[in-house]
mmCIF file of C-alpha atoms and ligand atoms in Angstrom:
data_model
loop_
_atom_site.group_PDB
_atom_site.id
_atom_site.type_symbol
_atom_site.label_atom_id
_atom_site.label_comp_id
_atom_site.label_asym_id
_atom_site.label_seq_id
_atom_site.Cartn_x
_atom_site.Cartn_y
_atom_site.Cartn_z
ATOM 1 C CA UNK A 1 20.075 -21.063 15.137
ATOM 2 C CA UNK A 2 21.972 -21.734 11.915
ATOM 3 C CA UNK A 3 19.834 -24.788 11.148
ATOM 4 C CA UNK A 4 16.573 -22.809 11.205
ATOM 5 C CA UNK A 5 15.087 -21.952 7.801
ATOM 6 C CA UNK A 6 15.480 -18.412 6.490
ATOM 7 C CA UNK A 7 12.573 -16.164 7.482
ATOM 8 C CA UNK A 8 11.978 -13.420 4.897
ATOM 9 C CA UNK A 9 10.075 -10.284 5.946
ATOM 10 C CA UNK A 10 7.308 -11.077 3.446
ATOM 11 C CA UNK A 11 6.282 -14.221 1.572
ATOM 12 C CA UNK A 12 3.241 -14.902 -0.648
ATOM 13 C CA UNK A 13 0.973 -17.906 0.051
ATOM 14 C CA UNK A 14 0.136 -19.620 -3.248
ATOM 15 C CA UNK A 15 -1.941 -22.804 -3.148
ATOM 16 C CA UNK A 16 -2.183 -25.743 -5.562
ATOM 17 C CA UNK A 17 -5.692 -24.748 -6.657
ATOM 18 C CA UNK A 18 -4.283 -21.408 -7.869
ATOM 19 C CA UNK A 19 -1.244 -22.996 -9.506
ATOM 20 C CA UNK A 20 -3.503 -25.476 -11.350
ATOM 21 C CA UNK A 21 -5.773 -22.579 -12.335
ATOM 22 C CA UNK A 22 -2.803 -20.759 -13.856
ATOM 23 C CA UNK A 23 -1.863 -23.879 -15.829
ATOM 24 C CA UNK A 24 -5.428 -23.979 -17.193
ATOM 25 C CA UNK A 25 -5.172 -20.366 -18.304
ATOM 26 C CA UNK A 26 -1.819 -21.074 -19.959
ATOM 27 C CA UNK A 27 -3.360 -24.024 -21.836
ATOM 28 C CA UNK A 28 -6.504 -22.104 -22.793
ATOM 29 C CA UNK A 29 -4.895 -20.185 -25.651
ATOM 30 C CA UNK A 30 -5.841 -16.786 -24.124
ATOM 31 C CA UNK A 31 -3.176 -15.534 -21.723
ATOM 32 C CA UNK A 32 -3.349 -11.734 -21.737
ATOM 33 C CA UNK A 33 -6.335 -9.625 -20.563
ATOM 34 C CA UNK A 34 -9.584 -11.507 -21.176
ATOM 35 C CA UNK A 35 -12.159 -13.583 -19.284
ATOM 36 C CA UNK A 36 -10.067 -13.946 -16.093
ATOM 37 C CA UNK A 37 -9.687 -10.159 -15.850
ATOM 38 C CA UNK A 38 -13.466 -9.745 -16.148
ATOM 39 C CA UNK A 39 -13.976 -12.379 -13.420
ATOM 40 C CA UNK A 40 -11.355 -10.789 -11.159
ATOM 41 C CA UNK A 41 -12.905 -7.324 -11.563
ATOM 42 C CA UNK A 42 -16.363 -8.722 -10.789
ATOM 43 C CA UNK A 43 -15.064 -10.562 -7.701
ATOM 44 C CA UNK A 44 -13.293 -7.424 -6.421
ATOM 45 C CA UNK A 45 -16.429 -5.385 -7.065
ATOM 46 C CA UNK A 46 -18.501 -7.933 -5.069
ATOM 47 C CA UNK A 47 -15.967 -7.724 -2.253
ATOM 48 C CA UNK A 48 -16.250 -3.906 -2.278
ATOM 49 C CA UNK A 49 -20.047 -3.588 -2.034
ATOM 50 C CA UNK A 50 -20.609 -3.481 -5.793
ATOM 51 C CA UNK A 51 -18.491 -0.431 -6.652
ATOM 52 C CA UNK A 52 -16.936 -0.555 -10.162
ATOM 53 C CA UNK A 53 -13.350 -1.895 -10.149
ATOM 54 C CA UNK A 54 -10.811 -1.999 -12.955
ATOM 55 C CA UNK A 55 -7.524 -3.884 -12.638
ATOM 56 C CA UNK A 56 -4.170 -2.721 -13.980
ATOM 57 C CA UNK A 57 -0.668 -4.179 -14.032
ATOM 58 C CA UNK A 58 0.433 -2.308 -10.877
ATOM 59 C CA UNK A 59 -0.823 0.031 -8.171
ATOM 60 C CA UNK A 60 1.637 2.589 -9.514
ATOM 61 C CA UNK A 61 -0.184 2.496 -12.865
ATOM 62 C CA UNK A 62 -3.515 2.768 -11.018
ATOM 63 C CA UNK A 63 -2.272 5.874 -9.177
ATOM 64 C CA UNK A 64 -1.160 7.475 -12.451
ATOM 65 C CA UNK A 65 -4.458 6.658 -14.169
ATOM 66 C CA UNK A 66 -6.426 7.935 -11.136
ATOM 67 C CA UNK A 67 -4.606 11.270 -11.368
ATOM 68 C CA UNK A 68 -5.355 11.454 -15.110
ATOM 69 C CA UNK A 69 -8.988 10.563 -14.457
ATOM 70 C CA UNK A 70 -9.189 13.536 -12.046
ATOM 71 C CA UNK A 71 -7.715 15.783 -14.750
ATOM 72 C CA UNK A 72 -4.707 16.613 -12.569
ATOM 73 C CA UNK A 73 -1.697 18.107 -14.332
ATOM 74 C CA UNK A 74 0.675 21.068 -14.470
ATOM 75 C CA UNK A 75 -0.146 23.861 -12.002
ATOM 76 C CA UNK A 76 -2.097 21.541 -9.697
ATOM 77 C CA UNK A 77 -1.101 20.520 -6.183
ATOM 78 C CA UNK A 78 -1.750 17.124 -4.613
ATOM 79 C CA UNK A 79 -1.339 16.555 -0.876
ATOM 80 C CA UNK A 80 0.543 13.360 -0.030
ATOM 81 C CA UNK A 81 2.594 11.955 2.811
ATOM 82 C CA UNK A 82 6.347 11.768 2.231
ATOM 83 C CA UNK A 83 6.385 8.780 4.617
ATOM 84 C CA UNK A 84 4.981 6.445 1.924
ATOM 85 C CA UNK A 85 6.232 4.369 -0.977
ATOM 86 C CA UNK A 86 7.781 6.470 -3.772
ATOM 87 C CA UNK A 87 4.954 5.605 -6.189
ATOM 88 C CA UNK A 88 2.429 8.253 -5.087
ATOM 89 C CA UNK A 89 4.788 11.281 -5.096
ATOM 90 C CA UNK A 90 6.422 9.988 -8.287
ATOM 91 C CA UNK A 91 3.121 9.694 -10.183
ATOM 92 C CA UNK A 92 2.018 13.161 -9.010
ATOM 93 C CA UNK A 93 5.264 14.551 -10.440
ATOM 94 C CA UNK A 94 4.948 12.391 -13.572
ATOM 95 C CA UNK A 95 1.587 13.912 -14.532
ATOM 96 C CA UNK A 96 3.182 17.352 -14.105
ATOM 97 C CA UNK A 97 1.553 18.299 -10.798
ATOM 98 C CA UNK A 98 3.297 19.239 -7.540
ATOM 99 C CA UNK A 99 3.306 16.877 -4.561
ATOM 100 C CA UNK A 100 2.708 18.855 -1.377
ATOM 101 C CA UNK A 101 4.334 16.777 1.343
ATOM 102 C CA UNK A 102 2.607 16.697 4.714
ATOM 103 C CA UNK A 103 3.945 15.107 7.880
ATOM 104 C CA UNK A 104 2.475 11.965 9.449
ATOM 105 C CA UNK A 105 1.596 11.143 13.048
ATOM 106 C CA UNK A 106 4.492 9.381 14.762
ATOM 107 C CA UNK A 107 2.655 6.257 15.909
ATOM 108 C CA UNK A 108 -0.035 5.659 13.263
ATOM 109 C CA UNK A 109 2.287 6.936 10.488
ATOM 110 C CA UNK A 110 -0.834 8.171 8.736
ATOM 111 C CA UNK A 111 -1.344 11.745 7.500
ATOM 112 C CA UNK A 112 -1.640 14.429 10.164
ATOM 113 C CA UNK A 113 -4.971 15.965 9.114
ATOM 114 C CA UNK A 114 -4.344 19.258 10.956
ATOM 115 C CA UNK A 115 -1.270 19.652 8.754
ATOM 116 C CA UNK A 116 -3.321 18.622 5.704
ATOM 117 C CA UNK A 117 -5.780 21.473 6.373
ATOM 118 C CA UNK A 118 -2.909 23.968 6.679
ATOM 119 C CA UNK A 119 -1.430 22.737 3.373
ATOM 120 C CA UNK A 120 -4.556 23.372 1.273
ATOM 121 C CA UNK A 121 -4.226 26.232 -1.247
ATOM 122 C CA UNK A 122 -6.387 27.387 -4.192
ATOM 123 C CA UNK A 123 -4.252 25.082 -6.378
ATOM 124 C CA UNK A 124 -4.942 21.938 -4.350
ATOM 125 C CA UNK A 125 -6.881 19.402 -6.436
ATOM 126 C CA UNK A 126 -6.621 16.189 -4.458
ATOM 127 C CA UNK A 127 -5.510 14.437 -1.286
ATOM 128 C CA UNK A 128 -3.658 11.137 -1.684
ATOM 129 C CA UNK A 129 -3.487 9.491 1.750
ATOM 130 C CA UNK A 130 -1.752 6.169 2.410
ATOM 131 C CA UNK A 131 -3.337 3.686 4.834
ATOM 132 C CA UNK A 132 0.015 2.788 6.376
ATOM 133 C CA UNK A 133 0.625 -0.934 6.920
ATOM 134 C CA UNK A 134 -3.143 -1.523 6.632
ATOM 135 C CA UNK A 135 -4.214 0.892 9.387
ATOM 136 C CA UNK A 136 -6.981 3.071 7.889
ATOM 137 C CA UNK A 137 -6.587 6.846 8.079
ATOM 138 C CA UNK A 138 -9.436 8.633 9.888
ATOM 139 C CA UNK A 139 -11.941 8.291 7.024
ATOM 140 C CA UNK A 140 -14.485 10.663 8.558
ATOM 141 C CA UNK A 141 -11.974 13.471 8.942
ATOM 142 C CA UNK A 142 -10.517 12.816 5.466
ATOM 143 C CA UNK A 143 -13.856 13.089 3.664
ATOM 144 C CA UNK A 144 -15.054 16.053 5.728
ATOM 145 C CA UNK A 145 -11.926 17.971 4.660
ATOM 146 C CA UNK A 146 -12.225 16.844 1.021
ATOM 147 C CA UNK A 147 -15.887 17.830 0.841
ATOM 148 C CA UNK A 148 -15.385 21.204 2.525
ATOM 149 C CA UNK A 149 -12.638 22.145 0.040
ATOM 150 C CA UNK A 150 -14.046 20.407 -3.062
ATOM 151 C CA UNK A 151 -11.074 18.053 -3.392
ATOM 152 C CA UNK A 152 -10.780 14.632 -5.014
ATOM 153 C CA UNK A 153 -9.404 11.803 -2.871
ATOM 154 C CA UNK A 154 -7.161 9.075 -4.249
ATOM 155 C CA UNK A 155 -6.613 6.592 -1.416
ATOM 156 C CA UNK A 156 -3.322 4.702 -1.658
ATOM 157 C CA UNK A 157 -4.640 1.478 -0.167
ATOM 158 C CA UNK A 158 -1.776 -0.614 -1.567
ATOM 159 C CA UNK A 159 -1.238 -2.055 1.922
ATOM 160 C CA UNK A 160 -4.886 -2.072 2.998
ATOM 161 C CA UNK A 161 -6.932 -4.646 1.113
ATOM 162 C CA UNK A 162 -9.285 -6.185 3.681
ATOM 163 C CA UNK A 163 -8.898 -3.255 6.075
ATOM 164 C CA UNK A 164 -12.067 -1.571 7.290
ATOM 165 C CA UNK A 165 -13.210 1.612 8.997
ATOM 166 C CA UNK A 166 -16.064 1.111 11.503
ATOM 167 C CA UNK A 167 -17.171 -2.068 9.772
ATOM 168 C CA UNK A 168 -16.967 -0.777 6.180
ATOM 169 C CA UNK A 169 -14.194 -2.087 3.952
ATOM 170 C CA UNK A 170 -11.616 0.357 2.616
ATOM 171 C CA UNK A 171 -12.514 0.764 -1.058
ATOM 172 C CA UNK A 172 -16.237 0.052 -0.482
ATOM 173 C CA UNK A 173 -16.923 3.766 0.088
ATOM 174 C CA UNK A 174 -15.237 7.097 -0.566
ATOM 175 C CA UNK A 175 -13.871 8.483 -3.838
ATOM 176 C CA UNK A 176 -11.059 6.634 -5.706
ATOM 177 C CA UNK A 177 -9.148 3.772 -4.075
ATOM 178 C CA UNK A 178 -5.998 2.019 -5.290
ATOM 179 C CA UNK A 179 -4.906 -1.482 -4.244
ATOM 180 C CA UNK A 180 -1.652 -3.310 -5.015
ATOM 181 C CA UNK A 181 -1.182 -7.030 -5.655
ATOM 182 C CA UNK A 182 2.625 -7.017 -5.467
ATOM 183 C CA UNK A 183 3.937 -10.197 -3.726
ATOM 184 C CA UNK A 184 4.625 -8.286 -0.473
ATOM 185 C CA UNK A 185 0.986 -7.181 -0.094
ATOM 186 C CA UNK A 186 -1.845 -9.027 1.674
ATOM 187 C CA UNK A 187 -2.867 -10.714 -1.606
ATOM 188 C CA UNK A 188 -0.953 -10.959 -4.859
ATOM 189 C CA UNK A 189 -1.271 -11.385 -8.621
ATOM 190 C CA UNK A 190 2.590 -11.336 -8.893
ATOM 191 C CA UNK A 191 2.356 -7.765 -10.180
ATOM 192 C CA UNK A 192 -0.988 -5.997 -10.378
ATOM 193 C CA UNK A 193 -3.220 -3.305 -9.000
ATOM 194 C CA UNK A 194 -6.846 -2.225 -8.854
ATOM 195 C CA UNK A 195 -8.653 1.091 -9.068
ATOM 196 C CA UNK A 196 -12.063 1.402 -7.405
ATOM 197 C CA UNK A 197 -14.341 3.945 -9.073
ATOM 198 C CA UNK A 198 -17.558 5.865 -8.532
ATOM 199 C CA UNK A 199 -19.576 4.973 -11.637
ATOM 200 C CA UNK A 200 -19.668 3.269 -15.036
ATOM 201 C CA UNK A 201 -18.497 6.426 -16.843
ATOM 202 C CA UNK A 202 -15.282 6.539 -14.789
ATOM 203 C CA UNK A 203 -14.777 2.797 -15.365
ATOM 204 C CA UNK A 204 -15.044 3.291 -19.150
ATOM 205 C CA UNK A 205 -12.533 6.130 -18.978
ATOM 206 C CA UNK A 206 -10.073 3.926 -17.075
ATOM 207 C CA UNK A 207 -10.433 1.236 -19.765
ATOM 208 C CA UNK A 208 -9.257 3.833 -22.299
ATOM 209 C CA UNK A 209 -6.502 5.282 -20.091
ATOM 210 C CA UNK A 210 -5.042 1.857 -19.266
ATOM 211 C CA UNK A 211 -4.827 0.725 -22.899
ATOM 212 C CA UNK A 212 -3.142 3.231 -25.255
ATOM 213 C CA UNK A 213 -6.020 5.728 -25.111
ATOM 214 C CA UNK A 214 -7.774 3.567 -27.710
ATOM 215 C CA UNK A 215 -11.505 3.895 -28.440
ATOM 216 C CA UNK A 216 -13.379 1.810 -31.015
ATOM 217 C CA UNK A 217 -15.164 3.503 -33.910
ATOM 218 C CA UNK A 218 -18.477 2.321 -35.415
ATOM 219 C CA UNK A 219 -16.706 1.242 -38.639
ATOM 220 C CA UNK A 220 -14.570 -1.293 -36.737
ATOM 221 C CA UNK A 221 -11.382 0.791 -36.740
ATOM 222 C CA UNK A 222 -9.741 2.476 -33.750
ATOM 223 C CA UNK A 223 -9.083 6.035 -32.662
ATOM 224 C CA UNK A 224 -6.780 7.615 -30.075
ATOM 225 C CA UNK A 225 -7.586 10.951 -28.448
ATOM 226 C CA UNK A 226 -5.066 10.737 -25.597
ATOM 227 C CA UNK A 227 -1.561 9.187 -25.430
ATOM 228 C CA UNK A 228 -2.559 6.456 -22.984
ATOM 229 C CA UNK A 229 -0.184 3.994 -21.345
ATOM 230 C CA UNK A 230 -0.220 0.189 -21.530
ATOM 231 C CA UNK A 231 -1.319 -0.928 -18.118
ATOM 232 C CA UNK A 232 -3.596 -3.925 -18.697
ATOM 233 C CA UNK A 233 -3.327 -6.965 -16.405
ATOM 234 C CA UNK A 234 -2.822 -10.352 -18.132
ATOM 235 C CA UNK A 235 -5.296 -13.189 -17.482
ATOM 236 C CA UNK A 236 -2.546 -15.322 -15.907
ATOM 237 C CA UNK A 237 -2.156 -12.686 -13.199
ATOM 238 C CA UNK A 238 -5.905 -12.201 -12.812
ATOM 239 C CA UNK A 239 -6.302 -15.955 -12.191
ATOM 240 C CA UNK A 240 -3.774 -15.764 -9.352
ATOM 241 C CA UNK A 241 -5.625 -12.759 -7.938
ATOM 242 C CA UNK A 242 -8.909 -14.727 -7.950
ATOM 243 C CA UNK A 243 -7.313 -17.563 -5.976
ATOM 244 C CA UNK A 244 -5.895 -15.045 -3.496
ATOM 245 C CA UNK A 245 -9.060 -13.003 -3.028
ATOM 246 C CA UNK A 246 -10.905 -16.195 -2.048
ATOM 247 C CA UNK A 247 -8.469 -16.557 0.873
ATOM 248 C CA UNK A 248 -7.929 -12.911 1.802
ATOM 249 C CA UNK A 249 -10.034 -12.964 4.985
ATOM 250 C CA UNK A 250 -8.192 -16.086 6.173
ATOM 251 C CA UNK A 251 -4.810 -14.466 5.403
ATOM 252 C CA UNK A 252 -5.721 -11.264 7.237
ATOM 253 C CA UNK A 253 -7.064 -13.137 10.277
ATOM 254 C CA UNK A 254 -3.688 -14.878 10.472
ATOM 255 C CA UNK A 255 -1.849 -11.545 10.122
ATOM 256 C CA UNK A 256 -3.862 -10.072 13.014
ATOM 257 C CA UNK A 257 -3.060 -13.054 15.233
ATOM 258 C CA UNK A 258 0.658 -12.791 14.438
ATOM 259 C CA UNK A 259 0.658 -9.043 15.128
ATOM 260 C CA UNK A 260 -0.966 -9.781 18.510
ATOM 261 C CA UNK A 261 1.837 -12.304 19.166
ATOM 262 C CA UNK A 262 4.416 -9.604 18.368
ATOM 263 C CA UNK A 263 2.821 -7.227 20.891
ATOM 264 C CA UNK A 264 2.819 -9.966 23.560
ATOM 265 C CA UNK A 265 6.373 -11.153 22.950
ATOM 266 C CA UNK A 266 8.273 -8.017 21.922
ATOM 267 C CA UNK A 267 11.334 -7.303 24.111
ATOM 268 C CA UNK A 268 10.731 -4.261 26.334
ATOM 269 C CA UNK A 269 14.292 -3.108 26.983
ATOM 270 C CA UNK A 270 15.581 -0.930 25.431
ATOM 271 C CA UNK A 271 12.095 0.161 24.383
ATOM 272 C CA UNK A 272 11.268 0.327 20.673
ATOM 273 C CA UNK A 273 8.331 2.481 19.605
ATOM 274 C CA UNK A 274 5.838 -0.220 18.614
ATOM 275 C CA UNK A 275 3.333 0.171 15.754
ATOM 276 C CA UNK A 276 -0.188 1.511 16.293
ATOM 277 C CA UNK A 277 -2.296 -1.428 17.576
ATOM 278 C CA UNK A 278 -5.428 -0.441 15.594
ATOM 279 C CA UNK A 279 -8.180 2.091 16.257
ATOM 280 C CA UNK A 280 -9.739 1.554 19.704
ATOM 281 C CA UNK A 281 -12.848 -0.628 19.404
ATOM 282 C CA UNK A 282 -12.068 -1.166 15.693
ATOM 283 C CA UNK A 283 -8.869 -3.220 15.983
ATOM 284 C CA UNK A 284 -10.085 -5.790 13.436
ATOM 285 C CA UNK A 285 -10.101 -3.015 10.819
ATOM 286 C CA UNK A 286 -6.289 -3.231 10.674
ATOM 287 C CA UNK A 287 -5.059 -5.736 8.065
ATOM 288 C CA UNK A 288 -1.431 -5.812 9.301
ATOM 289 C CA UNK A 289 0.589 -5.793 6.111
ATOM 290 C CA UNK A 290 3.690 -5.216 8.213
ATOM 291 C CA UNK A 291 4.998 -4.995 11.747
ATOM 292 C CA UNK A 292 7.531 -2.176 11.777
ATOM 293 C CA UNK A 293 8.764 -0.820 15.138
ATOM 294 C CA UNK A 294 11.013 2.229 15.463
ATOM 295 C CA UNK A 295 14.452 1.426 16.873
ATOM 296 C CA UNK A 296 15.792 3.325 19.917
ATOM 297 C CA UNK A 297 18.932 4.262 17.976
ATOM 298 C CA UNK A 298 20.272 6.703 20.584
ATOM 299 C CA UNK A 299 20.253 3.907 23.177
ATOM 300 C CA UNK A 300 21.792 1.313 20.877
ATOM 301 C CA UNK A 301 25.464 0.500 20.325
ATOM 302 C CA UNK A 302 24.933 0.034 16.585
ATOM 303 C CA UNK A 303 23.179 1.743 13.705
ATOM 304 C CA UNK A 304 20.187 0.357 11.805
ATOM 305 C CA UNK A 305 22.278 -1.153 9.053
ATOM 306 C CA UNK A 306 24.252 -3.204 11.593
ATOM 307 C CA UNK A 307 21.058 -4.148 13.418
ATOM 308 C CA UNK A 308 19.614 -5.480 10.161
ATOM 309 C CA UNK A 309 22.853 -7.305 9.326
ATOM 310 C CA UNK A 310 22.819 -8.952 12.775
ATOM 311 C CA UNK A 311 19.246 -10.209 12.209
ATOM 312 C CA UNK A 312 20.183 -11.355 8.707
ATOM 313 C CA UNK A 313 23.023 -13.365 10.286
ATOM 314 C CA UNK A 314 20.336 -15.105 12.401
ATOM 315 C CA UNK A 315 18.432 -15.960 9.204
ATOM 316 C CA UNK A 316 15.842 -13.205 9.653
ATOM 317 C CA UNK A 317 15.054 -10.832 6.798
ATOM 318 C CA UNK A 318 14.041 -7.205 7.387
ATOM 319 C CA UNK A 319 12.923 -4.244 5.289
ATOM 320 C CA UNK A 320 12.716 -0.465 5.465
ATOM 321 C CA UNK A 321 9.321 1.153 4.847
ATOM 322 C CA UNK A 322 9.797 3.929 4.148
ATOM 323 C CA UNK A 323 12.578 6.321 3.313
ATOM 324 C CA UNK A 324 11.396 9.951 3.208
ATOM 325 C CA UNK A 325 10.225 10.678 -0.352
ATOM 326 C CA UNK A 326 10.858 14.438 -0.005
ATOM 327 C CA UNK A 327 14.575 13.715 0.656
ATOM 328 C CA UNK A 328 15.135 11.697 -2.539
ATOM 329 C CA UNK A 329 17.362 13.258 -5.204
ATOM 330 C CA UNK A 330 14.229 13.919 -7.266
ATOM 331 C CA UNK A 331 12.472 16.064 -4.675
ATOM 332 C CA UNK A 332 15.623 17.683 -3.241
ATOM 333 C CA UNK A 333 15.979 19.058 -6.773
ATOM 334 C CA UNK A 334 12.604 20.719 -6.176
ATOM 335 C CA UNK A 335 13.969 22.377 -3.031
ATOM 336 C CA UNK A 336 13.004 19.902 -0.318
ATOM 337 C CA UNK A 337 15.412 19.404 2.578
ATOM 338 C CA UNK A 338 15.953 17.886 6.042
ATOM 339 C CA UNK A 339 13.980 19.356 8.905
ATOM 340 C CA UNK A 340 10.775 19.924 6.920
ATOM 341 C CA UNK A 341 8.857 16.915 8.237
ATOM 342 C CA UNK A 342 10.184 15.808 11.644
ATOM 343 C CA UNK A 343 8.045 12.672 12.176
ATOM 344 C CA UNK A 344 8.561 11.479 8.598
ATOM 345 C CA UNK A 345 12.320 11.907 8.882
ATOM 346 C CA UNK A 346 12.523 10.223 12.290
ATOM 347 C CA UNK A 347 10.494 7.230 11.044
ATOM 348 C CA UNK A 348 12.694 7.023 7.932
ATOM 349 C CA UNK A 349 15.795 6.822 10.185
ATOM 350 C CA UNK A 350 14.467 4.404 12.813
ATOM 351 C CA UNK A 351 11.954 2.064 11.159
ATOM 352 C CA UNK A 352 12.626 -1.593 10.492
ATOM 353 C CA UNK A 353 10.114 -4.051 9.046
ATOM 354 C CA UNK A 354 10.120 -7.489 10.691
ATOM 355 C CA UNK A 355 8.811 -10.749 9.182
ATOM 356 C CA UNK A 356 5.007 -10.997 8.965
ATOM 357 C CA UNK A 357 3.141 -13.251 6.532
ATOM 358 C CA UNK A 358 0.255 -15.715 6.921
ATOM 359 C CA UNK A 359 2.246 -18.988 6.960
ATOM 360 C CA UNK A 360 4.433 -17.802 9.858
ATOM 361 C CA UNK A 361 3.876 -19.487 13.207
ATOM 362 C CA UNK A 362 3.862 -18.148 16.740
ATOM 363 C CA UNK A 363 7.235 -19.897 17.132
ATOM 364 C CA UNK A 364 8.582 -17.792 14.244
ATOM 365 C CA UNK A 365 7.426 -14.630 16.045
ATOM 366 C CA UNK A 366 9.095 -15.900 19.235
ATOM 367 C CA UNK A 367 12.290 -16.483 17.278
ATOM 368 C CA UNK A 368 12.249 -12.955 15.801
ATOM 369 C CA UNK A 369 11.499 -11.364 19.184
ATOM 370 C CA UNK A 370 14.275 -13.346 20.890
ATOM 371 C CA UNK A 371 16.756 -12.353 18.170
ATOM 372 C CA UNK A 372 15.721 -8.684 18.355
ATOM 373 C CA UNK A 373 16.110 -8.794 22.153
ATOM 374 C CA UNK A 374 19.589 -10.299 21.903
ATOM 375 C CA UNK A 375 20.814 -7.927 19.207
ATOM 376 C CA UNK A 376 19.472 -4.877 21.094
ATOM 377 C CA UNK A 377 21.266 -5.921 24.328
HETATM 378 C C1 LIG B 401 3.558 -1.355 -2.817
HETATM 379 C C2 LIG B 401 3.050 0.026 -2.752
HETATM 380 C C3 LIG B 401 2.768 0.771 -3.901
HETATM 381 C C4 LIG B 401 3.114 0.277 -5.281
HETATM 382 O O1 LIG B 401 2.475 -0.885 -5.650
HETATM 383 P P1 LIG B 401 2.862 -1.577 -7.055
HETATM 384 O O2 LIG B 401 1.735 -2.530 -7.295
HETATM 385 O O3 LIG B 401 4.175 -2.266 -6.840
HETATM 386 O O4 LIG B 401 2.950 -0.524 -8.083
HETATM 387 C C5 LIG B 401 2.214 2.014 -3.755
HETATM 388 N N1 LIG B 401 1.972 2.538 -2.543
HETATM 389 C C6 LIG B 401 2.238 1.866 -1.417
HETATM 390 C C7 LIG B 401 1.913 2.488 -0.097
HETATM 391 C C8 LIG B 401 2.812 0.599 -1.475
HETATM 392 O O5 LIG B 401 3.113 -0.049 -0.348
#
C-alpha cells in the first residue's frame, strides 16, 4: 500500500493546450481582465443557451453581487440551507440581510421544500438553494414556490456546472445562477466564478458592481454611485476556464462513471448511507462533484477524525462537506443552536468526502473502497 501514489479527494485536470494558452496570455502584454474574459463569458453564455453571463474572481463574489443586484439588504430575509458551504450564509449576512436556515433532505442533501414554504415570511426576498454535489434541486418545485411568493432565486450552483434538470442545463433557465471555478469544482480557472443573468440590463449592472461601482461619463472621466467591490477575473484565469469548458462534458462523463463504480464496489457492512444516485430517469443530470457517504458512527469503533486519519495513512485524502453553517461562531452569536436542523446536523457529523476526479481510474475506486472496508471493520 505504501508504494501507491497519494490520492487526494479532488484534483484539477489541466492539459498542455491550456498551459500553452496561459503562456500566450502572459506574453501578450494584457494579463488582467480583457479579451480572454470576453471570450470566456461568450463561451459560457453559448453553453447556457445564450443567457448573459458575467465572470468574477470567485463564486463567493458572484453570490454577494447577486444579492446586491436583487437589492437585498438590512431587514430582508433570504432562505438558505445551513448544510452548504459557508459562502452563501456569509454573503447574506455581509449585505446586512438575515439568512433563514432551512433543513435539507437526508439523502439528497438538497433543501426540503416543505420546510422552505413554512419559512417564508413577509420579509423573505429570495431563496438561495445549493445543488449539492451536482444533484439539482427539484427545479419545478423551486420556481413554483418562488413565483407564488414573488421571490428572487439565486441558485448556488458552485458544484453543479454541467448538471441538468430534465434535459435542461442548470444555469440555462431560471433566475440567477452562480458557478464556481475553484480547483475542487468540475472545471477550474484556479479561482473564479460566474453569474448567469436574465437580461443585458442586469449584465451591465454586474459590470458596475464587480468593479468599484465605476461608470464612465461622456467627458471621458469616471463616476461612482455605489461603493462596489473589486471582483474582476484576470485574463490568465479566463484562459484556463476556456480550456476547461471545452472538456467539461468529458470530465463529467468520467465523474459519472466513477460514481457508478463507487456504488458497485462500496463495502456493505457496516452500512454507510450512500449519496443520492440521481433523479430517477434523469441520472445523467447529476454532475458528481463529490462522493460523500455518511458514516455509521454508532456502529464504528472510532470517530470520524480517526477514520479520516486511517485513510490518510493509506495515502487516501478525504474532506468534510459540510459543517453546519448555523452552528458556526458567527451564527451562534445570532442565536442559532444544536437541535434546530436535525438532518443538517447529522450530515455535518457523519459525512466524509472520498476521492473523485476525472483522472482517477476504476482501480483507484477499488483501492478506496477496499481501504474504507478495512478501516470500518
Ligand atoms: C466552492 C463553493 C462555493 C464558493 O466558491 P468560491 O469560488 O471558492 O468562492 C460556494 N458554494 C458552494 C456550494 C461551494 O461548494
